[in-house]
Coordinates of C-alpha atoms in Angstrom, one line a residue:
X1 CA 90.5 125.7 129.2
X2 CA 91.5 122.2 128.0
X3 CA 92.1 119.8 130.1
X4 CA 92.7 122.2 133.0
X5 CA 95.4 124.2 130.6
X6 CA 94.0 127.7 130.2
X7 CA 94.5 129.0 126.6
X8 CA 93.4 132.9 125.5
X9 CA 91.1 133.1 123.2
X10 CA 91.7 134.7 119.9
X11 CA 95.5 134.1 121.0
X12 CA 95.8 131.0 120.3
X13 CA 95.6 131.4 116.8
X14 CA 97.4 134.3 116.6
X15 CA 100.1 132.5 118.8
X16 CA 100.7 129.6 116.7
X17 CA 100.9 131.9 113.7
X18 CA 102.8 134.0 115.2
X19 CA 105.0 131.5 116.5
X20 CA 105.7 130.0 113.1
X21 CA 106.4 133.4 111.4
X22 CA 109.4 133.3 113.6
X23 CA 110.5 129.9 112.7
X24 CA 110.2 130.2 109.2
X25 CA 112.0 133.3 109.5
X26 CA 114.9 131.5 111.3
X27 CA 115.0 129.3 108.8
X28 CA 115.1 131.9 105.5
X29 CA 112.1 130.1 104.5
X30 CA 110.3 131.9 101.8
X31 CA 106.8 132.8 103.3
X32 CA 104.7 135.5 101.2
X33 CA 101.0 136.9 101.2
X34 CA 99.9 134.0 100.2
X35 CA 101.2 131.3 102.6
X36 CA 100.4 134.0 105.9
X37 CA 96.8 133.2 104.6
X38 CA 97.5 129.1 104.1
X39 CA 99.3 129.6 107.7
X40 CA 96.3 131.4 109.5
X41 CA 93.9 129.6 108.1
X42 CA 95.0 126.2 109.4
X43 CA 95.5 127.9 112.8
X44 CA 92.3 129.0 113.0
X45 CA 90.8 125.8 112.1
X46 CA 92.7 124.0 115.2
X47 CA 91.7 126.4 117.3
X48 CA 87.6 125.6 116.0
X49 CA 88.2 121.9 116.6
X50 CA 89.7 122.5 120.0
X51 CA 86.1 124.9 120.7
X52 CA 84.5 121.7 119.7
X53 CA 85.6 119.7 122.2
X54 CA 86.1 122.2 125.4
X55 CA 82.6 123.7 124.7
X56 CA 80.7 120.5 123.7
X57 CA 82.8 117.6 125.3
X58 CA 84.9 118.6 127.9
X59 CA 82.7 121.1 129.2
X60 CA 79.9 118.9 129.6
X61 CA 81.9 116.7 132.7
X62 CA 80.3 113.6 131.5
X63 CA 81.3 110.3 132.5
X64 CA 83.5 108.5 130.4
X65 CA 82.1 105.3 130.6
X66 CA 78.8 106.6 129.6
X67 CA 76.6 106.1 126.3
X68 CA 76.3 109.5 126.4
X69 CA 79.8 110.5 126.8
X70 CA 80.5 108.3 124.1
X71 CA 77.8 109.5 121.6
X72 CA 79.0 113.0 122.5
X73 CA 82.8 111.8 121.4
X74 CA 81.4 110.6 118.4
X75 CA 79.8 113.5 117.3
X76 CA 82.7 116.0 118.1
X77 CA 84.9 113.7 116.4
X78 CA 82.8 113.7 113.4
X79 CA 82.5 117.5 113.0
X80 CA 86.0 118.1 113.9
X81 CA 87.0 115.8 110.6
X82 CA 85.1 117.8 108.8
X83 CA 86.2 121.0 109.5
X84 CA 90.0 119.6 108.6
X85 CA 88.6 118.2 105.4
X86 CA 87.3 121.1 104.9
X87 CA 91.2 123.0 105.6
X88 CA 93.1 119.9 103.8
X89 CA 90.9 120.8 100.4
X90 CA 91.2 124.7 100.7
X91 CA 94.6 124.5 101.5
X92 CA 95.9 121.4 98.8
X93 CA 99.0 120.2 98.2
X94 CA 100.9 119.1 100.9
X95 CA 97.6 119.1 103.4
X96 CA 95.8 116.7 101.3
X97 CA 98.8 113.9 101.0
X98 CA 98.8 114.3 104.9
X99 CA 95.2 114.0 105.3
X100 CA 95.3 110.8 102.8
X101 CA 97.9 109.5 105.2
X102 CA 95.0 110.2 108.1
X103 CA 92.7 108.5 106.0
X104 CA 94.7 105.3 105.7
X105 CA 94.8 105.0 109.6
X106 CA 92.3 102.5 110.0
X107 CA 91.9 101.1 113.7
X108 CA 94.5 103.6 114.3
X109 CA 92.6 106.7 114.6
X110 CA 89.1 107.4 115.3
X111 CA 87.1 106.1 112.8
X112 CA 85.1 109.3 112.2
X113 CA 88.4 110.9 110.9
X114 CA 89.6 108.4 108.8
X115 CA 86.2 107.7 107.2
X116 CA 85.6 111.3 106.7
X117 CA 89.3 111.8 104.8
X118 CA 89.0 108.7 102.5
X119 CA 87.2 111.2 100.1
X120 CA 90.5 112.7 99.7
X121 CA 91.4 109.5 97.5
X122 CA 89.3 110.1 94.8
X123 CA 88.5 114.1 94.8
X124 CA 91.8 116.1 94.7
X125 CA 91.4 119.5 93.7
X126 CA 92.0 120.0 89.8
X127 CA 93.6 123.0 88.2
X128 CA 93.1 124.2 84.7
X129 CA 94.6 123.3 81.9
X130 CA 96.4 126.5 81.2
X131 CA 98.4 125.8 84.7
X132 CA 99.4 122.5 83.6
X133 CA 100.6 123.8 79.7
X134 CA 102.5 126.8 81.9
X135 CA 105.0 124.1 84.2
X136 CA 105.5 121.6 80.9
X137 CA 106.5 124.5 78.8
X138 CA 108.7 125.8 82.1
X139 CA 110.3 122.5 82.4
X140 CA 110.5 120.6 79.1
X141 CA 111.5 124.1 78.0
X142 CA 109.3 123.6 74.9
X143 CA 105.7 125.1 73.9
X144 CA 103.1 121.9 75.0
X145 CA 102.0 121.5 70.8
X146 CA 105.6 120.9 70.2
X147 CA 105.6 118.1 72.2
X148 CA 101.9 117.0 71.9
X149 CA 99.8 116.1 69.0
X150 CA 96.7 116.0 71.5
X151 CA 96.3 116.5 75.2
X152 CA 92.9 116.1 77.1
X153 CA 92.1 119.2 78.9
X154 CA 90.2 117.1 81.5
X155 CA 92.7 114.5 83.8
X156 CA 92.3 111.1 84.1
X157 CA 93.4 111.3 87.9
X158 CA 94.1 113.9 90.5
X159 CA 96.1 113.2 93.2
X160 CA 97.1 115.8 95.7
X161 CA 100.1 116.7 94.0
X162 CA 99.6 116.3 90.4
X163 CA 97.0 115.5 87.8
X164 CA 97.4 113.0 85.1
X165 CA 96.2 113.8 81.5
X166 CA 96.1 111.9 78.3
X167 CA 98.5 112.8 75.9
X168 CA 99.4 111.7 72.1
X169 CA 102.8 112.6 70.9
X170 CA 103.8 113.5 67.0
X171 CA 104.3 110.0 66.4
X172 CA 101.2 108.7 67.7
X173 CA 102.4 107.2 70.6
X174 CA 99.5 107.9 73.4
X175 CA 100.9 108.4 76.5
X176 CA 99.7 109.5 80.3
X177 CA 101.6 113.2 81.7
X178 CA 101.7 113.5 85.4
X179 CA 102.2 117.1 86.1
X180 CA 102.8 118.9 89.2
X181 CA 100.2 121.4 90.3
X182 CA 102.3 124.6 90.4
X183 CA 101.5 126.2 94.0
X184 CA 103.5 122.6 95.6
X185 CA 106.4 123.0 95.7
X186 CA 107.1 126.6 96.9
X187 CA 104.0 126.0 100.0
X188 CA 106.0 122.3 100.7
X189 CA 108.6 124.1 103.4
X190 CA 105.5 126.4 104.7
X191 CA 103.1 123.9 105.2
X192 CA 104.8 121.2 106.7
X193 CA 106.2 123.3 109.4
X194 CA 102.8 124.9 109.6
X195 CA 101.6 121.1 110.6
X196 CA 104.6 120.7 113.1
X197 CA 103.4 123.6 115.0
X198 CA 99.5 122.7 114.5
X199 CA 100.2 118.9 115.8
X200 CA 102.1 120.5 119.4
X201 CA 98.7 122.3 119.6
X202 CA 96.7 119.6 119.7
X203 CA 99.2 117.8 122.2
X204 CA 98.0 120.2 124.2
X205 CA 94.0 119.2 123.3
X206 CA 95.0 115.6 124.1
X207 CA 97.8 115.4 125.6
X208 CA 97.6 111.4 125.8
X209 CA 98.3 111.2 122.4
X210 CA 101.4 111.6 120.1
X211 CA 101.3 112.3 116.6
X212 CA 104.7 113.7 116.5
X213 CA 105.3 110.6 114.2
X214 CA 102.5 111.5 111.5
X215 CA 104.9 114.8 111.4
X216 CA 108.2 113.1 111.2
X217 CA 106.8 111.0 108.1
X218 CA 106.1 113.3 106.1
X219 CA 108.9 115.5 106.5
X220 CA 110.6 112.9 104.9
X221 CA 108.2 111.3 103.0
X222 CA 107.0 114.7 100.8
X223 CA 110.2 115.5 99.4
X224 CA 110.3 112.2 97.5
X225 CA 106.9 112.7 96.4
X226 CA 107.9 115.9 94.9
X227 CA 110.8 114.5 92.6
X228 CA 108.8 113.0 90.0
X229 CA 112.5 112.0 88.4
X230 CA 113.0 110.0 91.2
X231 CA 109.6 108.4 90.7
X232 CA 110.8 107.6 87.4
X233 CA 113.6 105.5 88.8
X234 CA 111.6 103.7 91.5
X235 CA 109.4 103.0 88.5
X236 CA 112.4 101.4 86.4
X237 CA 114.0 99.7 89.1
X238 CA 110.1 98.1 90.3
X239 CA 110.1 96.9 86.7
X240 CA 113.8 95.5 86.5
X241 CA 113.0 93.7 90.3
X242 CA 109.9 92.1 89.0
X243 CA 110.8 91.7 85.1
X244 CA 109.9 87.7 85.6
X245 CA 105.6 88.3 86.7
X246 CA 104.0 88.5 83.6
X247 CA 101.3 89.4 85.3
X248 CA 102.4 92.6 86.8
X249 CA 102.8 95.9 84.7
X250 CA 104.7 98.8 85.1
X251 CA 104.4 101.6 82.7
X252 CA 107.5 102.5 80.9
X253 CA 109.0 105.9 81.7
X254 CA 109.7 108.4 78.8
X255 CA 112.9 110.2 79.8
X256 CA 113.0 112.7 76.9
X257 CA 109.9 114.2 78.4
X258 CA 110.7 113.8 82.0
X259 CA 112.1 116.6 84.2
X260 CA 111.4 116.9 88.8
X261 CA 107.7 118.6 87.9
X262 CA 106.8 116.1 84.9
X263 CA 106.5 112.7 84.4
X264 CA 105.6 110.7 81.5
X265 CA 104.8 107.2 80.8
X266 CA 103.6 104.8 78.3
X267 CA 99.1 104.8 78.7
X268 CA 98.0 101.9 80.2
X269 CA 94.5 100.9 80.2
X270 CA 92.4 99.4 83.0
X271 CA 90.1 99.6 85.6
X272 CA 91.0 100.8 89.4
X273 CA 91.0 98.0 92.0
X274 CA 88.2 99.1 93.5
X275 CA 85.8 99.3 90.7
X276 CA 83.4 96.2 91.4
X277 CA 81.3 97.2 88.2
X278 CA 84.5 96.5 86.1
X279 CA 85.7 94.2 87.7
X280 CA 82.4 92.1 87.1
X281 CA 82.0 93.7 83.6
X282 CA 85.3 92.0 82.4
X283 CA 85.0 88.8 84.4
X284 CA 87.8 89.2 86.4
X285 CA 88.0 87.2 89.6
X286 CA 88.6 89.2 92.9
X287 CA 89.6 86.8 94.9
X288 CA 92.7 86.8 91.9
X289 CA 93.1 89.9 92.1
X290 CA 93.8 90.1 95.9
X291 CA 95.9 87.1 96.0
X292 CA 98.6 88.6 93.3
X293 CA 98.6 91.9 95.4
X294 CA 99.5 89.5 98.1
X295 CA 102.0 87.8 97.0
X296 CA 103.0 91.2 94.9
X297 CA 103.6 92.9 98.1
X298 CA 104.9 89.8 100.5
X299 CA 108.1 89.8 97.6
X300 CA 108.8 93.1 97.9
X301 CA 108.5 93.7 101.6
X302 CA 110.3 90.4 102.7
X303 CA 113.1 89.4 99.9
X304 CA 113.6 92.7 98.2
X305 CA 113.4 95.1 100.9
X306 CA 112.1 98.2 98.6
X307 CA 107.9 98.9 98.6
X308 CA 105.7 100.7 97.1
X309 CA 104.1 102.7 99.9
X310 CA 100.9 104.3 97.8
X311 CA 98.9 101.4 97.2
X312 CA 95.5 103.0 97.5
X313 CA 92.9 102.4 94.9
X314 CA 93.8 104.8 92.7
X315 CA 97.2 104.3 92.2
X316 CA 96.4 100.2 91.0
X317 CA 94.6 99.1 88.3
X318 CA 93.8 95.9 86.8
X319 CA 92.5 94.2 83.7
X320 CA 91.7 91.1 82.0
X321 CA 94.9 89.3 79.9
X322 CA 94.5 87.3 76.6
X323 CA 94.6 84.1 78.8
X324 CA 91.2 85.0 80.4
X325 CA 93.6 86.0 84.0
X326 CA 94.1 89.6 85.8
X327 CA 96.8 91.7 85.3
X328 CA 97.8 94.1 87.8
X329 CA 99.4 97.5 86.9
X330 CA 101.0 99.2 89.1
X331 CA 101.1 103.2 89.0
X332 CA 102.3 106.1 91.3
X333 CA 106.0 105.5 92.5
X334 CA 106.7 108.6 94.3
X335 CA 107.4 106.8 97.5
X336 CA 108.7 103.9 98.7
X337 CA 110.0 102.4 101.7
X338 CA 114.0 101.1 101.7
X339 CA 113.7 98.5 104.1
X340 CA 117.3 97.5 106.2
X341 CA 118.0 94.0 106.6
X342 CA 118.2 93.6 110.0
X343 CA 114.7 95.5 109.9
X344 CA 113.4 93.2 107.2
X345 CA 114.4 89.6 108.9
X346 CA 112.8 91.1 112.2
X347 CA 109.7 91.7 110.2
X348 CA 109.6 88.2 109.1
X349 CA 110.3 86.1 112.3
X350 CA 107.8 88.6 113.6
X351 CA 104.9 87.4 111.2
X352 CA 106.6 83.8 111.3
X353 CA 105.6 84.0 114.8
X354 CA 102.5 85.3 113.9
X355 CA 101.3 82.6 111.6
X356 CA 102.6 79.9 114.3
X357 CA 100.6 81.7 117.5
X358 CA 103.9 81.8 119.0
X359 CA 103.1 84.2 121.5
X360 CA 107.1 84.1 123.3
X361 CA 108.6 84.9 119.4
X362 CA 106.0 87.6 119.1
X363 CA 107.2 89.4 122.2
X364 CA 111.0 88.8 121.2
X365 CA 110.5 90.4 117.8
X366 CA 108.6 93.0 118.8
X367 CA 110.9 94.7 121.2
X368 CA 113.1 94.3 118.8
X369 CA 111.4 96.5 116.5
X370 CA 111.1 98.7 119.6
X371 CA 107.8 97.4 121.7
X372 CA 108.5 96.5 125.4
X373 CA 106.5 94.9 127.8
X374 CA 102.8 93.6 127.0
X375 CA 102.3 95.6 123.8
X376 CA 103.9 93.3 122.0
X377 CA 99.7 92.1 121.9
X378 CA 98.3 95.1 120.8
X379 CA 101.5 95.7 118.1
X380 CA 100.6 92.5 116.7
X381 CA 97.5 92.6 116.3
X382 CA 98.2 96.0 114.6
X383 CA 100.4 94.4 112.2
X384 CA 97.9 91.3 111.3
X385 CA 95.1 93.8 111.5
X386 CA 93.0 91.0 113.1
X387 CA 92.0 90.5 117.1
X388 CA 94.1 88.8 119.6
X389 CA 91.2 85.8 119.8
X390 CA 91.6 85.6 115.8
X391 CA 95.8 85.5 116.3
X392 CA 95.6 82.5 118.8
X393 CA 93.0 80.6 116.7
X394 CA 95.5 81.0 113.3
X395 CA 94.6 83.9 111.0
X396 CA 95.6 81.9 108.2
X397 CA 92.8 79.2 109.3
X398 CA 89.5 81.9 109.1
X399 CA 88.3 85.0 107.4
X400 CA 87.8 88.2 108.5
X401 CA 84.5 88.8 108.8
X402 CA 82.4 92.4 109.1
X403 CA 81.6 91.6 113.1
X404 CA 85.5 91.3 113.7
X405 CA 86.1 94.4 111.7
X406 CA 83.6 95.9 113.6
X407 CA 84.7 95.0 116.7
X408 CA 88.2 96.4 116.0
X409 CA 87.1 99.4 114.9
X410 CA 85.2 99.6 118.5
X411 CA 88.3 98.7 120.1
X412 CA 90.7 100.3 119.3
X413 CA 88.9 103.6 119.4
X414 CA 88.9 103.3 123.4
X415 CA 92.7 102.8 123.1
X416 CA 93.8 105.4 120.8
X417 CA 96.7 106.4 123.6
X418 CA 98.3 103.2 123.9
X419 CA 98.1 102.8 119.7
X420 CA 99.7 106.4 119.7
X421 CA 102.5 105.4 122.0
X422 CA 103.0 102.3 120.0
X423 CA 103.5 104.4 117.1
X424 CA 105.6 107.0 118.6
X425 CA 108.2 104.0 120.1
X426 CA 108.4 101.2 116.9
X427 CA 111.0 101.7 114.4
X428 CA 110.0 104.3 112.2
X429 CA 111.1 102.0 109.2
X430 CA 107.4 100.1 110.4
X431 CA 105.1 103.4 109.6
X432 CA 105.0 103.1 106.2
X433 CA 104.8 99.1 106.5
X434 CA 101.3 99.8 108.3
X435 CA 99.9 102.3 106.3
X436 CA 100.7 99.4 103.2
X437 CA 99.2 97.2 105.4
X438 CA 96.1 99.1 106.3
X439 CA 96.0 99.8 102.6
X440 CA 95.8 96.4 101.2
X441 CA 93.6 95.0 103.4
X442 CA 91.4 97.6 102.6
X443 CA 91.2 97.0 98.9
X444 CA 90.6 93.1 100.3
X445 CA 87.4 94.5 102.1
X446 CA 86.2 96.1 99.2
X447 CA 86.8 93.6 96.8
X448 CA 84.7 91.0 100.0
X449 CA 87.8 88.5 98.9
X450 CA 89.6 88.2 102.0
X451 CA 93.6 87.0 102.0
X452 CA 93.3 83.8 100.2
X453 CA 95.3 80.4 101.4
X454 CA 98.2 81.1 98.3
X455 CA 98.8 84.7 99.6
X456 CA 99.7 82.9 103.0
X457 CA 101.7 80.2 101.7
X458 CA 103.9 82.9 99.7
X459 CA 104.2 85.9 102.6
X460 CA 105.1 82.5 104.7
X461 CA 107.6 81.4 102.4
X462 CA 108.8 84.7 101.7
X463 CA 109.6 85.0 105.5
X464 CA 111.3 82.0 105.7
X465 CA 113.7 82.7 102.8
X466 CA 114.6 86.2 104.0
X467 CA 115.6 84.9 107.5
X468 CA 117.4 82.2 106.2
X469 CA 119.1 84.5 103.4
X470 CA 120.7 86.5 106.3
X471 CA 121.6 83.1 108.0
X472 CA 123.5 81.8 105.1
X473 CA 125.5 85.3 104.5
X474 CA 126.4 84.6 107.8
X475 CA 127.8 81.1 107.7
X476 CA 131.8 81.5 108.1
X477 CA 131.8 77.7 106.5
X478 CA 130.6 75.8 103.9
X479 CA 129.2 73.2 106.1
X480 CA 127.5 76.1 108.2
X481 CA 125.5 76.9 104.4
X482 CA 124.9 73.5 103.7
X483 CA 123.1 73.0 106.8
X484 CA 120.9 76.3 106.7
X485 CA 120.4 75.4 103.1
X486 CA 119.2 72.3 104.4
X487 CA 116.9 73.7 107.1
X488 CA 115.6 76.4 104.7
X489 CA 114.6 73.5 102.4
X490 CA 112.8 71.3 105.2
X491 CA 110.9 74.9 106.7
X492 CA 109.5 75.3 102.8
X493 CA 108.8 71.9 102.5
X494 CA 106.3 72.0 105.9
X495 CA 105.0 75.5 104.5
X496 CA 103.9 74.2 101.3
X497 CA 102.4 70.6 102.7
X498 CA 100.5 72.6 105.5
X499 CA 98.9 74.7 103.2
X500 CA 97.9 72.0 100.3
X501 CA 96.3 70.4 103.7
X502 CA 94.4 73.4 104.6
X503 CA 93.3 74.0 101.2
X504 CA 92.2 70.1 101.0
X505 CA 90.1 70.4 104.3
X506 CA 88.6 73.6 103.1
X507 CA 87.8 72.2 99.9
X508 CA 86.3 69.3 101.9
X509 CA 84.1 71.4 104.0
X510 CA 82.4 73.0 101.1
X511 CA 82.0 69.7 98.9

């Protein structure tokens, strides 16, 4: 029983599976040896977790509020993550990118689950070299040494749907070959309505949580993921939108050699984000580093409208330029975010509001995004990924140190319900915007650097100018666009003398 909701059982496995053969069915959904063993497998491991928990939680009738309890929680929690580590890299494909997405969760699930699925950013399963010959020469339509002068049998990267490998073409251009492990695409259907049926099971596990959402995301998010052509043209148009950072690189796409299942691009060398030892090696500056993939990502999200989505460790590199600065290179463009307008200014005069402790502005904004009442305080604090305390005092005006991390992490574990209802309400145009967020500031923490005073001043200025862009397309005269010229003039102005004070007082204080 869970929860006071009996459940048979072996028949809850054999439900669930039984339940999706049926739906797949309806569907003319191609399910075959194989995928009943995928399918029954992940069944089975839900119904383990949920044995965790009844027999070594729930059945215990603890108190809450007790150490005990919570140690208990803990430990369940931790072995649970384990055992759908242990499914997401039996299973691949599609499992892994969702358990990824777990893993970039941070203060939004329990810690133990998103610290145990991190390891799925840097060990996706590898297949052999003969797979990977087998889709190029199915999709290029040409034998791999036709194309190829050399290819490295071992990848450079794995990622949970594709491996990269170093290539060198007949000319002697060396190039990287992102190619699609070949069991994808025909589990993609299986597997994600597999999850759909696996997440209403645990509703029933704990029911005061909603992951419906988690679902919904990558339903829509896994088919663009799959189209490596389509990457190829987020890639381009990232490049055109950004043509005027020198110090941003994105590889260039070679079309000739380019089909849904391969990709390939110009080789870039450099060091992944995360890599303190190169970093330090080549004498590039972190706190550089994270301030240009602040102000990288404050462009695209507020004035352009169109992010990259996938910014975890592996997918950005940087190196060391001839002027003795860091370039960032920019990889993986399977899936972005299309941001609406209306969504985008909203966005903005929400972290305007932020920025200015404006607590009325935050709860205006945010129920516009979809949070009513008092969440608004717990939304934004999801969305600065700071604490309330930290919010009123001016995030922009202190670090964020290990104790507040710490404490956040605590936290928000004993409100997971009110966090999942927050997710399941917002607009689901702001899922993706978290997981960036959650992502970033992650490589900050690794990198100790922090969000530096010029990352503010741009996100700040970047807000401004994409709420008075939509102000000016509005103006019906040309008095109406000389005055929100004016005003967007004057709110830039302030930005940029507030923060050359800050930086003067900070400079100050350490003299």
């Amino acid at each position: 029983m869970f929860r006071g909701k009996p459940l048979l059982k072996y028949g809850l496995a054999a439900g669930i599976a039984g339940g999706t053969l049926l739906s797949l069915h309806g569907n003319q959904y191609q399910l075959d040896s194989i995928g009943i063993v995928r399918l029954s497998r992940a069944a089975f491991t839900v119904f383990q977790i949920g044995v965790i928990y009844k027999k070594d939680l729930y059945g215990k009738h603890l108190d809450k509020s007790s150490k005990e309890y919570s140690e208990l929680k803990s430990i369940c929690h931790t072995r649970s993550a384990q055992k759908l580590l242990q499914l997401c890299c039996t299973n691949k494909g599609v499992y892994i990118k969702v358990g990824q997405h777990i893993a970039a969760l941070d203060y939004l699930l329990p810690s133990e689950y998103v610290d145990t699925m991190k390891v799925l950013h840097c060990r996706a399963p590898t297949n052999k070299i003969e797979d990977v010959y087998k889709v190029i020469k199915e999709d290029v339509k040409k034998d791999p040494f036709e194309i190829f002068d050399t290819i490295e049998p071992e990848p450079i990267g794995t990622a949970s749907l594709a491996q990269v490998h170093k290539a060198t073409l007949k000319d002697g251009s060396v190039v990287a070959v992102k190619v699609q492990h070949p069991y994808v695409q025909g589990n993609a259907k299986v597997d994600m309505k597999t999850m759909e049926y696996l997440v209403k099971l645990m509703s029933i596990v704990f029911p005061e949580f909603k992951f419906q959402w988690l679902i919904d995301e990558s339903k829509k998010n896994i088919p663009q993921e799959l189209n490596f052509a389509q990457e190829g043209r987020n890639a381009e148009k990232m490049a055109k939108m950004f043509e005027n950072i020198d110090w941003l690189h994105i590889p260039r796409v070679r079309w000739d050699l380019t089909t849904p299942r391969v990709l390939t691009m110009d080789f870039v060398e450099g060091g992944q984000v995360n890599d303190l030892k190169y970093i330090q090696e080549n004498y590039i500056d972190p706190r550089e580093v994270c301030d240009k993939i602040g102000k990288l990502y404050s462009r695209m999200i507020f004035l352009h409208g169109f992010v990259h989505s996938d910014p975890h460790p592996g997918n950005i590199l940087v190196k060391r330029n001839k002027k003795g600065q860091c370039d960032i290179i920019l990889l993986d463009h399977g899936l972005y975010a299309t941001l609406k307008e209306n969504f985008r200014v909203e966005y903005a005069n929400l972290w305007l509001s932020i920025l200015n402790r404006d607590r009325t502005a935050m709860r205006s904004h945010s129920k516009n995004l979809g949070i009513e009442g008092n969440a608004y305080g717990l939304f934004t604090c999801m969305i600065a990924g700071r604490t309330w305390d930290s919010i009123q005092r001016g995030i922009d005006r202190e670090q964020f140190s290990k104790s507040e991390k710490k404490f956040m992490k605590q936290a928000f574990t004993g409100i997971l319900p009110q966090v999942s209802e927050i997710l399941q309400n917002v607009d689901p145009q702001m899922l993706l915007i978290l997981k960036t967020n959650d992502l970033v500031r992650s490589i900050e923490h690794t990198l100790r650097a922090g969000t530096g005073m010029g990352s503010f001043c741009v996100m700040s200025q970047c807000c401004v100018k994409s709420v008075y862009n939509q102000k000016y397309t509005n103006s019906q005269t040309k008095i109406e666009k000389i005055k929100v010229s004016l005003a967007e003039f004057w709110a830039l102005l302030k930005i940029r003398v507030y923060y050359m004070f800050l930086s003067f007082r900070q400079i100050s204080f350490f003299s």
